Coordinates of C-alpha atoms in Angstrom, one line a residue:
Chain M
X188 CA -43.2 -237.0 -27.8
X189 CA -44.3 -234.5 -29.1
X190 CA -44.8 -230.9 -29.5
X191 CA -42.4 -228.8 -31.7
X192 CA -41.7 -226.4 -28.9
X193 CA -40.5 -229.0 -26.5
X194 CA -37.4 -229.7 -28.2
X195 CA -36.7 -225.9 -28.8
X196 CA -37.3 -225.1 -25.2
X197 CA -35.2 -228.0 -24.0
X198 CA -32.3 -227.2 -26.3
X199 CA -32.4 -223.5 -25.0
X200 CA -32.2 -224.8 -21.4
X201 CA -29.2 -227.0 -22.2
X202 CA -27.4 -224.2 -24.0
X203 CA -28.1 -221.7 -21.2
X204 CA -27.1 -224.2 -18.5
X205 CA -23.8 -225.0 -20.1
X206 CA -22.9 -221.4 -20.6
X207 CA -24.1 -220.5 -17.0
X208 CA -21.8 -223.0 -15.7
X209 CA -19.0 -221.6 -17.6
X210 CA -19.6 -218.2 -16.3
X211 CA -19.9 -219.4 -12.8
X212 CA -16.3 -220.7 -13.1
X213 CA -15.2 -217.3 -14.1
X214 CA -14.1 -218.7 -17.4
X215 CA -12.6 -217.2 -20.4
X216 CA -12.5 -217.7 -24.3
X217 CA -10.8 -221.1 -23.9
X218 CA -13.7 -222.3 -21.8
X219 CA -16.2 -221.2 -24.4
X220 CA -14.6 -223.8 -26.7
X221 CA -15.3 -226.3 -24.0
X222 CA -19.1 -225.2 -24.0
X223 CA -19.2 -225.6 -27.7
X224 CA -17.5 -229.0 -27.6
X225 CA -19.8 -230.3 -24.7
X226 CA -22.9 -229.4 -26.6
X227 CA -21.4 -231.0 -29.8
X228 CA -20.8 -234.1 -27.8
X229 CA -24.4 -234.2 -26.5
X230 CA -25.6 -233.8 -30.1
X231 CA -23.2 -236.5 -31.1
X232 CA -24.7 -239.0 -28.8
X233 CA -28.4 -238.2 -29.5
X234 CA -27.6 -238.3 -33.3
X235 CA -26.1 -241.8 -32.8
X236 CA -29.2 -242.9 -30.9
X237 CA -31.6 -241.4 -33.3
X238 CA -30.2 -242.6 -36.6
X239 CA -30.3 -246.1 -35.2
X240 CA -34.1 -245.9 -34.8
X241 CA -34.5 -244.0 -38.1
X242 CA -32.6 -246.5 -40.2
X243 CA -33.8 -249.6 -38.4
X244 CA -36.1 -250.7 -41.3
X245 CA -34.2 -249.1 -44.1
X246 CA -32.4 -251.1 -46.7
X247 CA -28.9 -249.6 -46.4
X248 CA -27.2 -247.0 -48.6
X249 CA -25.7 -247.1 -52.0
X250 CA -22.8 -244.7 -51.3
X251 CA -21.9 -241.6 -49.4
X252 CA -24.0 -239.2 -51.3
X253 CA -27.1 -241.6 -50.7
X254 CA -26.3 -241.3 -47.0
X255 CA -26.1 -237.5 -47.0
X256 CA -29.3 -237.4 -49.0
X257 CA -31.0 -239.5 -46.3
X258 CA -29.7 -237.1 -43.6
X259 CA -31.1 -234.1 -45.6
X260 CA -34.4 -235.5 -46.0
X261 CA -35.6 -238.1 -43.5
X262 CA -33.2 -237.5 -40.6
X263 CA -33.7 -233.7 -40.8
X264 CA -37.4 -233.9 -41.2
X265 CA -37.7 -236.1 -38.2
X266 CA -35.9 -233.8 -36.0
X267 CA -36.7 -230.3 -37.4
X268 CA -39.9 -231.0 -39.3
X269 CA -38.5 -229.7 -42.6
X270 CA -35.9 -230.8 -45.1
X271 CA -32.5 -229.3 -45.8
X272 CA -33.2 -226.8 -48.4
X273 CA -30.0 -227.3 -50.5
X274 CA -27.2 -229.9 -50.6
X275 CA -24.0 -229.1 -52.3
X276 CA -20.8 -231.3 -52.7
X277 CA -17.4 -231.1 -54.4
X278 CA -17.6 -234.8 -54.8
X279 CA -14.6 -235.3 -52.7
X280 CA -16.1 -235.7 -49.4
X281 CA -17.1 -232.1 -48.6
X282 CA -20.9 -231.4 -48.3
X283 CA -22.6 -228.2 -47.7
X284 CA -26.2 -228.4 -46.1
X285 CA -28.2 -225.2 -46.1
X286 CA -31.3 -224.8 -44.0
X287 CA -32.9 -221.5 -45.0
X288 CA -34.9 -221.4 -41.8
X289 CA -33.2 -223.3 -39.2
X290 CA -35.6 -224.0 -36.2
X291 CA -33.1 -223.5 -33.3
X292 CA -32.2 -219.8 -34.3
X293 CA -35.5 -218.7 -35.6
X294 CA -36.2 -217.4 -32.0
X295 CA -33.2 -215.2 -32.0
X296 CA -33.4 -211.7 -33.3
X297 CA -31.4 -210.9 -36.2
X298 CA -29.3 -207.9 -34.8
X299 CA -25.6 -208.1 -34.9
X300 CA -25.2 -208.9 -31.1
X301 CA -27.5 -211.9 -31.6
X302 CA -25.7 -213.1 -34.5
X303 CA -22.6 -213.4 -32.5
X304 CA -24.5 -215.5 -30.1
X305 CA -25.7 -217.9 -32.9
X306 CA -22.8 -220.4 -32.9
X307 CA -23.8 -221.6 -29.4
X308 CA -27.0 -222.6 -31.0
X309 CA -25.5 -224.7 -33.7
X310 CA -23.1 -226.9 -31.9
X311 CA -25.7 -229.5 -30.6
X312 CA -26.9 -229.9 -34.3
X313 CA -23.5 -230.1 -35.6
X314 CA -23.0 -233.1 -33.2
X315 CA -26.4 -234.5 -34.5
X316 CA -25.0 -234.9 -37.9
X317 CA -21.6 -236.1 -36.8
X318 CA -23.2 -238.7 -34.6
X319 CA -25.5 -240.0 -37.3
X320 CA -22.7 -240.2 -39.8
X321 CA -20.5 -242.0 -37.4
X322 CA -23.1 -244.6 -36.6
X323 CA -23.3 -245.1 -40.5
X324 CA -19.5 -245.7 -40.6
X325 CA -18.6 -242.3 -41.8
X326 CA -16.1 -240.2 -39.6
X327 CA -16.6 -236.5 -40.2
X328 CA -16.0 -232.9 -39.1
X329 CA -19.1 -230.8 -39.0
X330 CA -19.0 -227.1 -38.6
X331 CA -21.9 -224.5 -39.1
X332 CA -22.3 -220.9 -39.8
X333 CA -25.3 -218.5 -39.9
X334 CA -25.3 -216.7 -43.1
X335 CA -28.3 -214.5 -43.0
X336 CA -30.6 -215.3 -40.1
X337 CA -32.4 -217.5 -39.8
X338 CA -30.5 -219.3 -42.7
X339 CA -27.8 -221.7 -41.7
X340 CA -25.0 -223.6 -43.4
X341 CA -23.6 -226.8 -42.2
X342 CA -20.4 -228.0 -43.6
X343 CA -19.6 -231.8 -43.5
X344 CA -16.0 -233.0 -44.2
X345 CA -15.8 -236.8 -44.5
X346 CA -12.5 -238.1 -43.0
X347 CA -11.1 -240.7 -45.3
X348 CA -9.6 -243.6 -43.5
Chain I
X214 CA -40.3 -231.3 -33.7
X215 CA -40.7 -234.5 -33.8
X216 CA -39.6 -237.8 -33.2
X217 CA -40.6 -239.4 -29.9
X218 CA -37.1 -240.5 -29.0
X219 CA -35.5 -237.1 -29.6
X220 CA -37.1 -235.8 -26.3
X221 CA -36.0 -238.9 -24.4
X222 CA -32.6 -238.9 -25.7
X223 CA -32.1 -235.2 -24.9
X224 CA -33.6 -235.7 -21.4
X225 CA -31.2 -238.5 -20.8
X226 CA -28.1 -236.3 -22.0
X227 CA -29.2 -233.5 -19.5
X228 CA -29.6 -235.9 -16.6
X229 CA -26.3 -237.5 -17.3
X230 CA -24.6 -234.2 -17.9
X231 CA -25.9 -232.7 -14.6
X232 CA -24.9 -235.7 -12.5
X233 CA -21.5 -235.9 -14.2
X234 CA -20.7 -232.4 -13.2
X235 CA -21.6 -233.1 -9.7
X236 CA -19.3 -236.0 -9.7
X237 CA -16.5 -234.1 -11.2
X238 CA -16.8 -231.6 -8.3
X239 CA -16.4 -234.7 -6.0
X240 CA -19.7 -234.1 -4.3
X241 CA -21.7 -235.7 -1.8
X242 CA -25.3 -236.2 -1.0
X243 CA -26.1 -232.6 -0.2
X244 CA -25.0 -231.8 -3.9
X245 CA -27.2 -234.5 -5.3
X246 CA -30.1 -232.5 -4.1
X247 CA -28.7 -229.7 -6.1
X248 CA -28.9 -231.8 -9.2
X249 CA -32.4 -232.6 -8.6
X250 CA -33.3 -229.0 -8.1
X251 CA -31.4 -227.9 -11.2
X252 CA -33.4 -230.4 -13.3
X253 CA -36.6 -229.3 -11.6
X254 CA -35.9 -225.8 -12.5
X255 CA -35.2 -226.6 -16.0
X256 CA -38.4 -228.4 -16.4
X257 CA -40.3 -225.5 -14.5
X258 CA -39.1 -223.0 -17.3
X259 CA -39.8 -225.5 -20.1
X260 CA -43.3 -226.2 -18.5
X261 CA -44.0 -222.3 -18.3
X262 CA -43.0 -222.0 -21.9
X263 CA -45.2 -225.0 -23.2
X264 CA -48.4 -224.2 -21.3
X265 CA -48.3 -220.6 -22.8
X266 CA -48.3 -222.2 -26.2
X267 CA -50.8 -224.9 -25.3
X268 CA -53.4 -222.5 -23.7
X269 CA -53.0 -219.9 -26.4
X270 CA -56.5 -220.6 -27.8
X271 CA -58.1 -222.1 -25.1
X272 CA -61.0 -220.4 -23.2
X273 CA -59.7 -220.3 -19.8
X274 CA -60.6 -222.7 -16.8
X275 CA -63.6 -223.0 -14.6
X276 CA -61.6 -224.0 -11.4
X277 CA -58.4 -225.7 -10.0
X278 CA -59.8 -229.2 -10.9
X279 CA -60.4 -228.0 -14.5
X280 CA -56.7 -226.9 -14.7
X281 CA -55.6 -230.3 -13.4
X282 CA -57.8 -232.2 -15.9
X283 CA -56.2 -230.1 -18.7
X284 CA -52.7 -231.0 -17.4
X285 CA -53.7 -234.7 -17.3
X286 CA -55.1 -234.7 -20.9
X287 CA -53.8 -232.0 -23.2
X288 CA -50.5 -231.0 -21.5
X289 CA -49.4 -234.5 -20.8
X290 CA -50.4 -235.8 -24.3
X291 CA -48.6 -233.1 -26.0
X292 CA -45.4 -234.0 -24.1
X293 CA -45.6 -237.7 -23.6
X294 CA -48.0 -238.8 -26.2
X295 CA -50.4 -240.3 -23.7
X296 CA -52.7 -239.1 -21.0
X297 CA -52.2 -239.6 -17.2
X298 CA -54.0 -242.7 -16.3
X299 CA -55.5 -241.8 -13.1
X300 CA -56.2 -238.5 -11.3
X301 CA -57.2 -238.4 -7.6
X302 CA -57.8 -235.5 -5.5
X303 CA -58.7 -234.9 -1.7
X304 CA -60.6 -231.7 -2.9
X305 CA -58.5 -229.6 -0.7
X306 CA -55.6 -228.8 -3.1
X307 CA -53.8 -232.2 -3.3
X308 CA -53.7 -234.1 -6.4
X309 CA -52.2 -237.5 -7.4
X310 CA -51.5 -238.1 -11.0
X311 CA -50.7 -241.5 -11.9
X312 CA -48.9 -242.5 -15.3
X313 CA -48.8 -246.2 -15.6
X314 CA -46.1 -246.1 -18.3
X315 CA -44.1 -243.1 -17.8
X316 CA -42.0 -242.5 -20.9
X317 CA -39.0 -241.2 -19.3
X318 CA -38.3 -244.3 -17.2
X319 CA -39.4 -247.1 -19.4
X320 CA -35.8 -247.3 -20.6
X321 CA -34.5 -248.3 -17.2
X322 CA -34.4 -251.7 -16.0
X323 CA -36.8 -252.6 -13.3
X324 CA -34.0 -254.1 -10.9
X325 CA -33.6 -252.5 -7.4
X326 CA -30.4 -250.7 -8.2
X327 CA -32.3 -248.9 -11.1
X328 CA -35.2 -248.3 -9.0
X329 CA -32.9 -246.2 -6.9
X330 CA -31.9 -244.3 -9.9
X331 CA -35.3 -243.5 -10.9
X332 CA -35.9 -240.1 -9.0
X333 CA -33.3 -238.3 -11.0
X334 CA -35.3 -239.0 -14.1
X335 CA -38.4 -237.5 -12.5
X336 CA -37.3 -234.3 -11.5
X337 CA -37.4 -232.6 -14.8
X338 CA -41.2 -233.6 -15.2
X339 CA -42.1 -232.5 -11.7
X340 CA -40.7 -229.0 -12.8
X341 CA -42.9 -229.2 -16.1
X342 CA -45.9 -229.6 -14.0
X343 CA -45.0 -226.9 -11.5
X344 CA -44.1 -224.5 -14.3
X345 CA -47.3 -225.1 -16.1
X346 CA -49.3 -224.6 -13.0
X347 CA -47.4 -221.4 -12.0
X348 CA -48.2 -219.8 -15.4
X349 CA -51.8 -220.5 -14.7
X350 CA -51.7 -218.7 -11.5
X351 CA -51.3 -221.7 -9.2
X352 CA -48.3 -222.0 -7.1
X353 CA -47.6 -225.6 -6.0
X354 CA -45.2 -228.2 -4.7
X355 CA -44.8 -231.2 -7.0
X356 CA -43.1 -234.6 -6.0
X357 CA -42.9 -237.9 -7.7
X358 CA -42.2 -241.5 -6.9
X359 CA -42.0 -244.8 -8.9
X360 CA -44.4 -247.3 -7.4
X361 CA -43.8 -250.3 -9.7
X362 CA -41.6 -249.6 -12.8
X363 CA -42.7 -248.1 -15.1
X364 CA -45.6 -246.7 -13.3
X365 CA -45.1 -243.4 -11.7
X366 CA -47.0 -241.1 -9.2
X367 CA -46.9 -237.4 -9.3
X368 CA -48.2 -235.5 -6.2
X369 CA -49.3 -232.0 -6.6
X370 CA -49.9 -229.8 -3.6
X371 CA -51.4 -226.4 -4.4
X372 CA -50.1 -223.7 -2.2
X373 CA -53.0 -221.5 -1.0
X374 CA -52.1 -217.8 -0.9

């Protein structure tokens, strides 16, 4: 299944539903954090499920960097139909993945007021990455920021045991 | 975008989220109706969005039956990667669309207890159909039932003005 826009529309619906609930509870900034974490958790579980399918026939990974490269290429392409444009690392467990045209925010306008809205459209995808990594044995913290719409940077910090 | 399973996983997350909320409110059967209608509304909006894209370059439709055939073939294939297997009509505005292997319930087991769970996995797709029809100028009521897992029947009743 199938069409590009299906995932985009469905994602929009989820984000809007989660935030509408929050509003209907008359909530404040603290609760806004709950929305982000709820979306992130959904992404996490979807990421776990997807990576299992995507790596079913793959031979395993050499090292951490090898895993990250797989996420940037195969994983990202399977979900967003394009690769991550740039991967950087400090070789100490921190990785920055840049997508110059991130599908889930291309629909937003680039005005300042929309830029402030952008984080809620990133939480699910942070979860996707964290869930995928977790299933490959790497616990991580994933955050994201919009640099210049629709470019987007995901920062992954691997948690050493 | 892209992978088959992405939509399935995301759909599962939405259903489970909506029902979890209901539980957390300690709700009863009446509220269960709310969940179904919430999922149906999400599907409605996604269906509206999708049909706009799918019909962008199409020449328009001869009549109601022509619209239904389009939904059974192109619309369904774009979303579920297969056509509706059987379309029947009484030629008075009622249509029955049968999908012999409906993607969103193939993951469920076919035991009786799961069969009871099936309706919540159909609501979103009822909305998809109703939304698509609405954008094509046809108001309708769409219901669904699982006959024998994973076969599924959608009944569309067009509302005459």
